[in-house]
CSV table of C-alpha atoms in Angstrom, one decimal:
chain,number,residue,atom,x,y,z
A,1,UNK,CA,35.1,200.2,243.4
A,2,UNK,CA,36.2,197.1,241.4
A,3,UNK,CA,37.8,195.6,244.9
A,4,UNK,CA,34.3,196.7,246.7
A,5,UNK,CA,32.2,194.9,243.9
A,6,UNK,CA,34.5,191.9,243.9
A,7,UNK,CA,34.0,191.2,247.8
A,8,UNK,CA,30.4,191.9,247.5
A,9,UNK,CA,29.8,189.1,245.1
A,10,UNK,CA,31.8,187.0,247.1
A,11,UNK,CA,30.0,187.4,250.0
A,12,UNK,CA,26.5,187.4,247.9
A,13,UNK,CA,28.1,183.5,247.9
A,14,UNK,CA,28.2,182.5,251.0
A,15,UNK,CA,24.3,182.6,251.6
A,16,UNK,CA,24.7,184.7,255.2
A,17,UNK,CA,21.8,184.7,257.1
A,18,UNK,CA,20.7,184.6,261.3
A,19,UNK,CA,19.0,182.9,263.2
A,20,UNK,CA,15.8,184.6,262.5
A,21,UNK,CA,15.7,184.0,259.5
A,22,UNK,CA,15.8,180.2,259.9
A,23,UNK,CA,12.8,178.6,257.9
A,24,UNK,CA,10.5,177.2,260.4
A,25,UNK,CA,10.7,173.1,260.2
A,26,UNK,CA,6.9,171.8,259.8
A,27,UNK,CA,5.3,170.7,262.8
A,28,UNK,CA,5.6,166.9,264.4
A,29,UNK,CA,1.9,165.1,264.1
A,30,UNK,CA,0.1,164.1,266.7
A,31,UNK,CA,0.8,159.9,266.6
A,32,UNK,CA,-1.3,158.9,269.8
A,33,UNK,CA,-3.5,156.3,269.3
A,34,UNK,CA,-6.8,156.4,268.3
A,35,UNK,CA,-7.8,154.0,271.8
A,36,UNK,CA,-5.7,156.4,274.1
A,37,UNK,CA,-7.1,159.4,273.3
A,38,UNK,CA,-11.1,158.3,273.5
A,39,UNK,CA,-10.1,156.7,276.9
A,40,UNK,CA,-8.1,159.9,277.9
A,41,UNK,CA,-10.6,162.2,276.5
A,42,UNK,CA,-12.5,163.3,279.6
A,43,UNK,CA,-8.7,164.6,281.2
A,44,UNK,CA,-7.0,168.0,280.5
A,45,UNK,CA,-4.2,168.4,278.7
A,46,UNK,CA,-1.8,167.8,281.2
A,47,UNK,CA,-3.2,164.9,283.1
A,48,UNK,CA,-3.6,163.2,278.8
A,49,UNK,CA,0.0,163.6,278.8
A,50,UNK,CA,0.6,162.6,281.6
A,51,UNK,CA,-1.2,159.0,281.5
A,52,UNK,CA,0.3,159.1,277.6
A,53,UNK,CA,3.4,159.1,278.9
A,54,UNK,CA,3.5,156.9,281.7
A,55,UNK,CA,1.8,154.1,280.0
A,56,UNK,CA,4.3,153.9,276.8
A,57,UNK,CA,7.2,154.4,279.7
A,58,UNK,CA,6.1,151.4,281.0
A,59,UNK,CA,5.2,149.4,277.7
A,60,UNK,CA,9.3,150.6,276.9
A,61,UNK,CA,10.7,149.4,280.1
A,62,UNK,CA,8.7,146.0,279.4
A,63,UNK,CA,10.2,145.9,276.1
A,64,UNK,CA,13.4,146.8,277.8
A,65,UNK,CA,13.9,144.0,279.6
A,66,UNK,CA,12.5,141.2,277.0
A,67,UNK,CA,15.6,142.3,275.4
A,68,UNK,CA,17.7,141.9,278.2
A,69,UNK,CA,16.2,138.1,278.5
A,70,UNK,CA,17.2,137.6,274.9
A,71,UNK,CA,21.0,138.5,275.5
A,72,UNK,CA,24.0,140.5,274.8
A,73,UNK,CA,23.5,140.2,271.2
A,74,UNK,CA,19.9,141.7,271.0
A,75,UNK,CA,21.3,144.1,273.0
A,76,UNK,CA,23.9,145.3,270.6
A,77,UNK,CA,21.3,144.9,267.9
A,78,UNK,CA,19.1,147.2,270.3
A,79,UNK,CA,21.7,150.2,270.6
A,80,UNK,CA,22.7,149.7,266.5
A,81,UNK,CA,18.7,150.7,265.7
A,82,UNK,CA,18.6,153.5,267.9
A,83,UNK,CA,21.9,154.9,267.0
A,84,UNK,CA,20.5,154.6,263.1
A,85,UNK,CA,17.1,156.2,264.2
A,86,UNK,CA,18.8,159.0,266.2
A,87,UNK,CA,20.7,160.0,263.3
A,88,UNK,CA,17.9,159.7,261.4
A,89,UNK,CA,15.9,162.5,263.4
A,90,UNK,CA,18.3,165.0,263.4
A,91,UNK,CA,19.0,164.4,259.5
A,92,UNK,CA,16.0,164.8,259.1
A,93,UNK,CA,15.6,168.0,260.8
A,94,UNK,CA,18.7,169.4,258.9
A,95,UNK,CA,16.5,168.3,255.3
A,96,UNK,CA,13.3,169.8,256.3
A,97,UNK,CA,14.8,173.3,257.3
A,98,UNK,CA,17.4,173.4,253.5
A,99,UNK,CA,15.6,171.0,251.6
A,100,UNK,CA,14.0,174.2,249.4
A,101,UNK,CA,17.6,174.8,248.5
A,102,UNK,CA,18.0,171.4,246.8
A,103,UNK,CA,21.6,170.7,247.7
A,104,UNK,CA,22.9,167.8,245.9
A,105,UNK,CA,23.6,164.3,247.4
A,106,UNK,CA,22.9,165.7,251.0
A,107,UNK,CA,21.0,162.9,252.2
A,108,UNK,CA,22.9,160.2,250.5
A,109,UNK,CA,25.9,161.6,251.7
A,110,UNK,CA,24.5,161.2,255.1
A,111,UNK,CA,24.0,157.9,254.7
A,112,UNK,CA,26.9,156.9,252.9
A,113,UNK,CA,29.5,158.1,256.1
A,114,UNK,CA,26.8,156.9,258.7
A,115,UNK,CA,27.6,153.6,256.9
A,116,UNK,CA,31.7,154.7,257.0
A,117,UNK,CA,31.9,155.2,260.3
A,118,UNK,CA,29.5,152.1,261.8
A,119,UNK,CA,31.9,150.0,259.2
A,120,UNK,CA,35.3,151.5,260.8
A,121,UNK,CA,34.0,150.9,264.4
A,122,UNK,CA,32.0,147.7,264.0
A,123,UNK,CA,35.3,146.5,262.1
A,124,UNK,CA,37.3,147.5,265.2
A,125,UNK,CA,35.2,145.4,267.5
A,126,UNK,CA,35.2,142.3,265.7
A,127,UNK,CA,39.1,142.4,265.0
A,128,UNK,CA,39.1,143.2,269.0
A,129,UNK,CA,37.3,140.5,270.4
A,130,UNK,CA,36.4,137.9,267.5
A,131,UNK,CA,39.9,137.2,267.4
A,132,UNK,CA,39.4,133.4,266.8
A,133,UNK,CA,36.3,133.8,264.7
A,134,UNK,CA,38.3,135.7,262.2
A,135,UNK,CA,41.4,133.9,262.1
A,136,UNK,CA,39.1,130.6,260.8
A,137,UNK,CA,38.0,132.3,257.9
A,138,UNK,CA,40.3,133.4,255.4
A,139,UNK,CA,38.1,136.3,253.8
A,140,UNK,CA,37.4,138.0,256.9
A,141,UNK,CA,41.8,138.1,258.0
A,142,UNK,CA,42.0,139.6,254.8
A,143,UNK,CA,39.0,142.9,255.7
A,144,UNK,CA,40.7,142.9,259.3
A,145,UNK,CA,44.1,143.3,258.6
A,146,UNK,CA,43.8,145.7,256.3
A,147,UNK,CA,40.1,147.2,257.9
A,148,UNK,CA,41.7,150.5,258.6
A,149,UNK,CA,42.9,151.1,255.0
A,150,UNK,CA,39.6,150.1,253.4
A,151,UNK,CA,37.8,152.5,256.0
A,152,UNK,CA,39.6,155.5,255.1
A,153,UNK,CA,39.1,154.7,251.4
A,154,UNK,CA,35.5,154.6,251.5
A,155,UNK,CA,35.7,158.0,253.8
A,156,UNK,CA,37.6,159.3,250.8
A,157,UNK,CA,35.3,158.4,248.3
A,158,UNK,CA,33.0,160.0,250.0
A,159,UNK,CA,34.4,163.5,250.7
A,160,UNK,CA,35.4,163.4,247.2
A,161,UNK,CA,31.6,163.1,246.4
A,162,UNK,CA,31.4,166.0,248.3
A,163,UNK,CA,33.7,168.4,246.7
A,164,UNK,CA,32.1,167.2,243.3
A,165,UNK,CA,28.9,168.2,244.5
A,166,UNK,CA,29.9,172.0,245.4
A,167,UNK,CA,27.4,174.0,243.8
A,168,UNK,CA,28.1,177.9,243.3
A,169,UNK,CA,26.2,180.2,245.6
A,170,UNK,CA,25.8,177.4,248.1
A,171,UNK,CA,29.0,176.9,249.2
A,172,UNK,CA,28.8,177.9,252.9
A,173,UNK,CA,25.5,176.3,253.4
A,174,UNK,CA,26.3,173.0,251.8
A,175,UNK,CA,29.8,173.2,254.3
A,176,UNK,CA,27.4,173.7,257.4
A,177,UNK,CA,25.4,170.6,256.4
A,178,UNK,CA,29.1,169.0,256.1
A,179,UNK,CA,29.7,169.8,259.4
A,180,UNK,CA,26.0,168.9,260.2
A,181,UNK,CA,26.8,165.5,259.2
A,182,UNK,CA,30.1,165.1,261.5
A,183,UNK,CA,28.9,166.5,264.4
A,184,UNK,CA,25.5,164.2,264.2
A,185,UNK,CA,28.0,160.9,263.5
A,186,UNK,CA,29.9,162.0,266.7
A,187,UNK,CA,26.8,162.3,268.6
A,188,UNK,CA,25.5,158.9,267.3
A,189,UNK,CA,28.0,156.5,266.2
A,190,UNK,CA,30.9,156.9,268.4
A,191,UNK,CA,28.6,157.3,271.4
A,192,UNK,CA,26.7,153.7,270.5
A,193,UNK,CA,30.3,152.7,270.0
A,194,UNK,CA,31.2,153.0,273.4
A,195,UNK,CA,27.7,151.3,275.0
A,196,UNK,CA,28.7,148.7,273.1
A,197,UNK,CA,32.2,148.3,274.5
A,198,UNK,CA,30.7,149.0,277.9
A,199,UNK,CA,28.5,146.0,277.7
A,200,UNK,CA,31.5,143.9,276.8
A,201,UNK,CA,32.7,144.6,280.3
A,202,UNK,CA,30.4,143.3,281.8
A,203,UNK,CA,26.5,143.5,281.2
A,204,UNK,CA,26.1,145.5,284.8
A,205,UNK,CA,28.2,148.1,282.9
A,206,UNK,CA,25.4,148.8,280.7
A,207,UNK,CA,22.3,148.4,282.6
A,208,UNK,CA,23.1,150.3,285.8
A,209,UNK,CA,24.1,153.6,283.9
A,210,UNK,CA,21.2,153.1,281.5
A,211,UNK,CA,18.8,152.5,284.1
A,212,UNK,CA,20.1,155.0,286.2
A,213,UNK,CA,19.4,157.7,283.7
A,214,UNK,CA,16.0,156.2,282.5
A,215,UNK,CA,15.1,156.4,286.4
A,216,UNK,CA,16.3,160.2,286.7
A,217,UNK,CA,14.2,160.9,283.7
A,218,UNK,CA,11.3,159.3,285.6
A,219,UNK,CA,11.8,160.8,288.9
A,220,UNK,CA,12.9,164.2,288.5
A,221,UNK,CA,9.4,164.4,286.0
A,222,UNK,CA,7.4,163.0,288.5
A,223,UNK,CA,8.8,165.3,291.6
A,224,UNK,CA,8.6,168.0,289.1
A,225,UNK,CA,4.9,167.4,288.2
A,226,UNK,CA,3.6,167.2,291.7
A,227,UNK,CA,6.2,169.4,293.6
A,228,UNK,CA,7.6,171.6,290.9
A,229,UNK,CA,7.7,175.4,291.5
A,230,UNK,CA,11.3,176.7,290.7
A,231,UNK,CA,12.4,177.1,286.9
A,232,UNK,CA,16.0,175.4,286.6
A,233,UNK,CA,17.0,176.2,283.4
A,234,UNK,CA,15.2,178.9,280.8
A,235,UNK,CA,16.4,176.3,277.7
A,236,UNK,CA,14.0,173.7,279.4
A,237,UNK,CA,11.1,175.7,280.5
A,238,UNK,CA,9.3,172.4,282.2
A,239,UNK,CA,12.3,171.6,284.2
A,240,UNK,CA,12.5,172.4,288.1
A,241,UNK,CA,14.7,172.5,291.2
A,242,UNK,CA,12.2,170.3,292.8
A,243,UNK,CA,12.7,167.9,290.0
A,244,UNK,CA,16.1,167.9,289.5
A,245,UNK,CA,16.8,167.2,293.5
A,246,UNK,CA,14.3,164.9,293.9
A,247,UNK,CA,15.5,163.0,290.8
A,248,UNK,CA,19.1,163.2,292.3
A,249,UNK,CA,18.1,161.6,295.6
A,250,UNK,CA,15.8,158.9,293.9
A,251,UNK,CA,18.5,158.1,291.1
A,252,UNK,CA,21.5,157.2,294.1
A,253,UNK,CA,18.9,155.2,295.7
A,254,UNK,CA,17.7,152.9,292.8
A,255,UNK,CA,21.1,152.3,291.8
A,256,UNK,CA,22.3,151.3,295.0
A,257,UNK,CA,19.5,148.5,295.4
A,258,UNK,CA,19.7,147.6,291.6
A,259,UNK,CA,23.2,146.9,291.5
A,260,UNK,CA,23.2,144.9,294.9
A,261,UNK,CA,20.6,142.7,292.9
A,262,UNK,CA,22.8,142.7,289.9
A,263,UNK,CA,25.4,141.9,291.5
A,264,UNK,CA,24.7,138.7,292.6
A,265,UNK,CA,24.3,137.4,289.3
A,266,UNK,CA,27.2,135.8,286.7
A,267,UNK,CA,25.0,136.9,283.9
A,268,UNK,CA,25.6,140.5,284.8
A,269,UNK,CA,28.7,141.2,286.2
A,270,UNK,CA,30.7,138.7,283.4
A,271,UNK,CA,32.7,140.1,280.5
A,272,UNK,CA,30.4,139.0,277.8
A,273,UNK,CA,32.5,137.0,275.3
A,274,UNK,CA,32.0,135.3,272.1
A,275,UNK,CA,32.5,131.5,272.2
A,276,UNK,CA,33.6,130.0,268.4
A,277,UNK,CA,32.8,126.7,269.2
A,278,UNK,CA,29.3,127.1,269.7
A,279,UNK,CA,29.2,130.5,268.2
A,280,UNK,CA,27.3,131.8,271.1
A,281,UNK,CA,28.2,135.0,273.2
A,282,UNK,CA,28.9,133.5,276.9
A,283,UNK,CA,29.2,135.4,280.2
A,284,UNK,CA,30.3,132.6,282.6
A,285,UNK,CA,33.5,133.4,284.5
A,286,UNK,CA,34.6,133.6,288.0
A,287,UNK,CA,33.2,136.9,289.6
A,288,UNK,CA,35.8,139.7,290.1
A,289,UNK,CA,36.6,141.3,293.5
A,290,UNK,CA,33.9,144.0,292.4
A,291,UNK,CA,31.7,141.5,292.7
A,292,UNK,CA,32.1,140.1,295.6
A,293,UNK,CA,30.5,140.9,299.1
A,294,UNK,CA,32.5,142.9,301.8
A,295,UNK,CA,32.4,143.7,305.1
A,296,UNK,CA,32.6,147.7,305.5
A,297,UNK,CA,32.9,149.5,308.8
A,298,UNK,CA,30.3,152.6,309.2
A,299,UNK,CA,31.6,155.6,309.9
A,300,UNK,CA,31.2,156.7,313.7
A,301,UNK,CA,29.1,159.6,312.8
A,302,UNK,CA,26.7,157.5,310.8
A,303,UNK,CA,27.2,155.1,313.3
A,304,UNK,CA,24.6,156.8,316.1
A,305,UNK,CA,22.2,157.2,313.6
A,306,UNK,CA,21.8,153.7,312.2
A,307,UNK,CA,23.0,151.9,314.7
A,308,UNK,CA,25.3,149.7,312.6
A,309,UNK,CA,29.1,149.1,313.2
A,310,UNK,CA,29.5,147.6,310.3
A,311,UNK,CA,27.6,146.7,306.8
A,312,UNK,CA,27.9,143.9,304.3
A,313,UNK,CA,28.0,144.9,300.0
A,314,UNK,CA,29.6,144.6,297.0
A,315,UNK,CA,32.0,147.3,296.4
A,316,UNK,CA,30.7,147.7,293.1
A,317,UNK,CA,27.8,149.7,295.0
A,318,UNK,CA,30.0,151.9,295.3
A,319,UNK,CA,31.0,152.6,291.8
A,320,UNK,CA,26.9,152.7,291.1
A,321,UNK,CA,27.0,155.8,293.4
A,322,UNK,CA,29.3,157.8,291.1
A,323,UNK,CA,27.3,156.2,288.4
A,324,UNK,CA,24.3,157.9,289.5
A,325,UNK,CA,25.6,160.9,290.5
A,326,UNK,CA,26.8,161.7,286.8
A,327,UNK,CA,23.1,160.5,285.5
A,328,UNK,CA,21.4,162.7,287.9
A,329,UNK,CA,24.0,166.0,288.1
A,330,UNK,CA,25.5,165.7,285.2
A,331,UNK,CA,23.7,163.6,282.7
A,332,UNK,CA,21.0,165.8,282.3
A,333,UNK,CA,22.7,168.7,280.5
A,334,UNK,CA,22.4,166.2,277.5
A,335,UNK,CA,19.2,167.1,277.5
A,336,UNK,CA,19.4,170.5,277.9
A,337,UNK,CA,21.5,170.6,274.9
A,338,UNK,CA,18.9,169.2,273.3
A,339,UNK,CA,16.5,171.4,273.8
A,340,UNK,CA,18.6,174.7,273.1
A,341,UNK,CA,18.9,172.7,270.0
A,342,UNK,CA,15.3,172.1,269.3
A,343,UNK,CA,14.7,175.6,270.1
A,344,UNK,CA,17.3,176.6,267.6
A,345,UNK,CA,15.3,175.3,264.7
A,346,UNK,CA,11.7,176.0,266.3
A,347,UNK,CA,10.6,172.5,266.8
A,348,UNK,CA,9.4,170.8,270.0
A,349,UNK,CA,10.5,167.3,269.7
A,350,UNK,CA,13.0,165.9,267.3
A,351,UNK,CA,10.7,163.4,265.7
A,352,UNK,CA,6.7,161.9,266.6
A,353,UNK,CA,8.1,158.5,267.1
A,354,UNK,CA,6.6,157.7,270.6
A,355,UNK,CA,3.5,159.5,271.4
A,356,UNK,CA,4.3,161.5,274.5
A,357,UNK,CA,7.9,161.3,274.8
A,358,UNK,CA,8.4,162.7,270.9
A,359,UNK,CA,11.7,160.9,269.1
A,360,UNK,CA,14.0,158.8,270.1
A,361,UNK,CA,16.6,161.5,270.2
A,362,UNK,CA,14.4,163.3,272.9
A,363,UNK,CA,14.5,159.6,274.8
A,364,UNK,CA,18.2,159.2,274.8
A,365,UNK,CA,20.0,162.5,274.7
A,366,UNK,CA,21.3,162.1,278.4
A,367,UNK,CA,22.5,158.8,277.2
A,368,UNK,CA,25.1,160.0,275.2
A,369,UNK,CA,26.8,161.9,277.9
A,370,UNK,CA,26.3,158.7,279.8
A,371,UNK,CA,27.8,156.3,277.4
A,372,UNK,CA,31.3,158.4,277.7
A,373,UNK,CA,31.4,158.7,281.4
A,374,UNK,CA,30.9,154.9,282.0
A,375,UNK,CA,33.7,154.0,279.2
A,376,UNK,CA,36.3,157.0,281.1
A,377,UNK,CA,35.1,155.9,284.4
A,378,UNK,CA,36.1,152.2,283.3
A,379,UNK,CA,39.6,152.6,282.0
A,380,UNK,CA,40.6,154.9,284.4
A,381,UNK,CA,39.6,153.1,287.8
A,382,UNK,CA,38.5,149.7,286.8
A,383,UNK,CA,40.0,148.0,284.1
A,384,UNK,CA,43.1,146.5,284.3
A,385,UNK,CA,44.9,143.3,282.2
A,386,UNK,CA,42.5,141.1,280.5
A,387,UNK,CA,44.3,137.9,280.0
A,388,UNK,CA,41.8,136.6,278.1
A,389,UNK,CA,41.8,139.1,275.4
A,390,UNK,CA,45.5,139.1,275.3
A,391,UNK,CA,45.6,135.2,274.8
A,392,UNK,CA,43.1,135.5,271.8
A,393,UNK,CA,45.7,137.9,270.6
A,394,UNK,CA,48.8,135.4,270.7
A,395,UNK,CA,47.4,133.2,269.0
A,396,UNK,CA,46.4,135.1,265.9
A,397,UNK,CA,50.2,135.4,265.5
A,398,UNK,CA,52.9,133.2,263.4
A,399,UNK,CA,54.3,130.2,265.1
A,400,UNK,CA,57.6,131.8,265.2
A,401,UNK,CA,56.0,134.9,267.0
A,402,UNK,CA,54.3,132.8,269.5
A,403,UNK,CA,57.7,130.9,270.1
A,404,UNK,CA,59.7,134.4,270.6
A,405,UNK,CA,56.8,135.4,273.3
A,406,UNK,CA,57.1,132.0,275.6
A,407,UNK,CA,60.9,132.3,275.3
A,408,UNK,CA,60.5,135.7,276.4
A,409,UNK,CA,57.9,134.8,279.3
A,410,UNK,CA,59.7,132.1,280.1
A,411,UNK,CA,62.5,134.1,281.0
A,412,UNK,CA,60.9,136.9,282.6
A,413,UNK,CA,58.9,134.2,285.1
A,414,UNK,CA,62.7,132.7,285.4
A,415,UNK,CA,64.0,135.9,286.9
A,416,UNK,CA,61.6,136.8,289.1
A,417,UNK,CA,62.0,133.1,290.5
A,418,UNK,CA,58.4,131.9,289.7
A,419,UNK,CA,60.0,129.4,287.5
A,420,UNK,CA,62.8,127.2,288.4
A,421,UNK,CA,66.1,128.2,285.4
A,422,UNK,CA,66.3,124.4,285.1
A,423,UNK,CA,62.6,123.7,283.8
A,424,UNK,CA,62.7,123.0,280.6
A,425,UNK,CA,60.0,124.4,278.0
């Protein structure tokens, strides 16, 4: 009896509950403006949404491509806000469902390893490739060389935090909202991480993918509006077969054409790089082969049917067609992740931010997935040596290191007979 009584306050602890009895998080508001809905007034519910939709899609795409005009570095500043706003949604959501159980420094918490993690990977970027910015300026060798240290100390301080803020009775539930936190940071931070590296490969590395799932998103909607009759998934009520084909097909289209555009273009397909001596990001550089046009021979069956022997493009159209295959096949399980999500915790859209759409989670959920696949896809088929970043690396080191690498260069380029063994360095 003791031994029964014992294990039944333990597990009176641990808060155990299912997913009924999940409190029910307070519904979005309605943030349309006031001048769309007395011109949308007259339409049903459907058609409003529809016109609500389409006209904040365009005003984003406009936006969208202001940015682009500004640069790479409005860019990065672009994907830094809506990896903080994303992780500020589904926060949020977390806080609104537990908050009546007032767990201690939950939210600051949050905040504090949102601001860990951005400060480990931001740190890695900048030692990466601001090699020559930091080694001018004596304060910033000191946070780089010893960046990795000072990261995990400031995670420690934090899970310490953490431990002290145990409170009896809630022990399992502040643990979930632990693991709450993680999970969220690896859906945000290291995700936005790896946009950011792909746009240092090459701007085209960022907008194809991007645009490619924005263009599914549009598509498969708008086949699934007018066409739709066949439920794809029951997590996604709203999505179709006739959607998701016709987004597929539209998808491998527009990125064929968009990247033959893009491609033509330095200020897409360069490695964007930062220039210290006019402390500028650059993307001037001699066009790699991807990049380059290409005669192609058309296969003989295709060959009856076009009537073309041969056809002139970049080969990076073909990389855009596995690009778009992933956004249209694969890309959009993001989103059906999502939404078992949202269903999980009864709520429709993660947040009212754009009227129509919902949060900005709901906006970029497939781009997660995305992000990944384009940074794989990269170092596994397409990046090789990058002299340039190896350079800035050589000459961070001491003189004495330098020396000890030309010596060994020099006799490596001596042996394979590049060099003649009587040149003299």
């Amino acid at each position: 009896p003791a031994l029964r009584l014992d294990l039944d306050e333990r597990f009176g602890e641990l808060d155990l509950r299912n997913d009924s009895d999940i409190p029910d998080v307070p519904p979005s508001t309605d943030s349309t403006p006031e001048i769309l809905k007395r011109a949308l007034s007259g339409l049903s519910a459907r058609w409003k949404n529809w016109w609500i939709r389409g006209i904040l899609t365009l005003a984003m795409i406009s936006m969208f491509f202001l940015i682009i005009y500004l640069g790479s570095f409005m860019l990065m500043l672009l994907v830094l806000s809506i990896q903080v706003k994303c992780f500020h949604e589904i926060i949020t959501i977390g806080y609104r469902v537990y908050h009546s159980y007032d767990l201690p420094w939950f939210r600051s918490l949050s905040w504090y390893f949102l601001l860990c993690v951005n400060y480990f990977f931001y740190g890695e970027t900048v030692a990466d490739y601001f090699a020559t910015f930091v080694q001018r300026r004596e304060q910033l060798q000191f946070l780089i060389r010893y960046h990795r240290f000072i990261s995990f100390a400031l995670y420690l301080a934090g899970f310490c935090m953490f431990v002290l803020s145990l409170v009896k009775k809630h022990y399992r539930l502040q643990f979930y909202m632990f693991a709450w936190t993680h999970v969220t940071l690896l859906i945000t931070v290291t995700q936005s991480h790896l946009v950011i590296q792909n746009l240092f490969e090459g701007m085209i590395w960022f907008l194809v993918p991007i645009s490619s799932v924005i263009c599914n998103d549009i598509t498969a909607y708008i086949f699934g509006f007018f066409f739709g009759r066949t439920p794809l998934i029951k997590l996604s009520p709203k999505k179709t077969w006739e959607g998701f084909i016709g987004g597929f097909f539209s998808t491998v289209v527009f990125g064929f054409i968009f990247s033959y555009f893009l491609a033509q273009h330095q200020y897409f397909v360069c490695p964007v790089e930062y220039n210290s001596e006019t402390n500028r990001f650059v993307t001037e550089c001699e066009p790699s082969e991807l990049f380059r046009m290409k005669k192609y021979s058309v296969p003989p069956l295709l060959q009856a049917v076009l009537g073309w022997e041969s056809v002139n493009m970049y080969p990076f159209q073909m990389h855009s067609i596995a690009l778009a295959t992933f956004a249209s096949l694969i890309g959009p399980f993001g989103g059906f992740f999502a939404s078992g999500f949202k269903r999980a915790f009864k709520i429709k859209d993660f947040a009212d931010t754009i009227p129509g759409h919902g949060g900005i989670m709901d906006r970029f959920d497939c781009q997660y997935l995305m992000a990944t696949f384009v940074h794989v896809y990269i170092t596994s088929f397409i990046r090789g040596p990058n002299p340039s970043k190896l350079l800035k690396q050589l000459l961070i080191l001491q003189p004495d290191q330098q020396l000890d690498v030309y010596k060994t260069l020099k006799s490596h380029l001596v042996e394979k007979g590049i060099l003649q063994p009587s040149l003299r360095g």
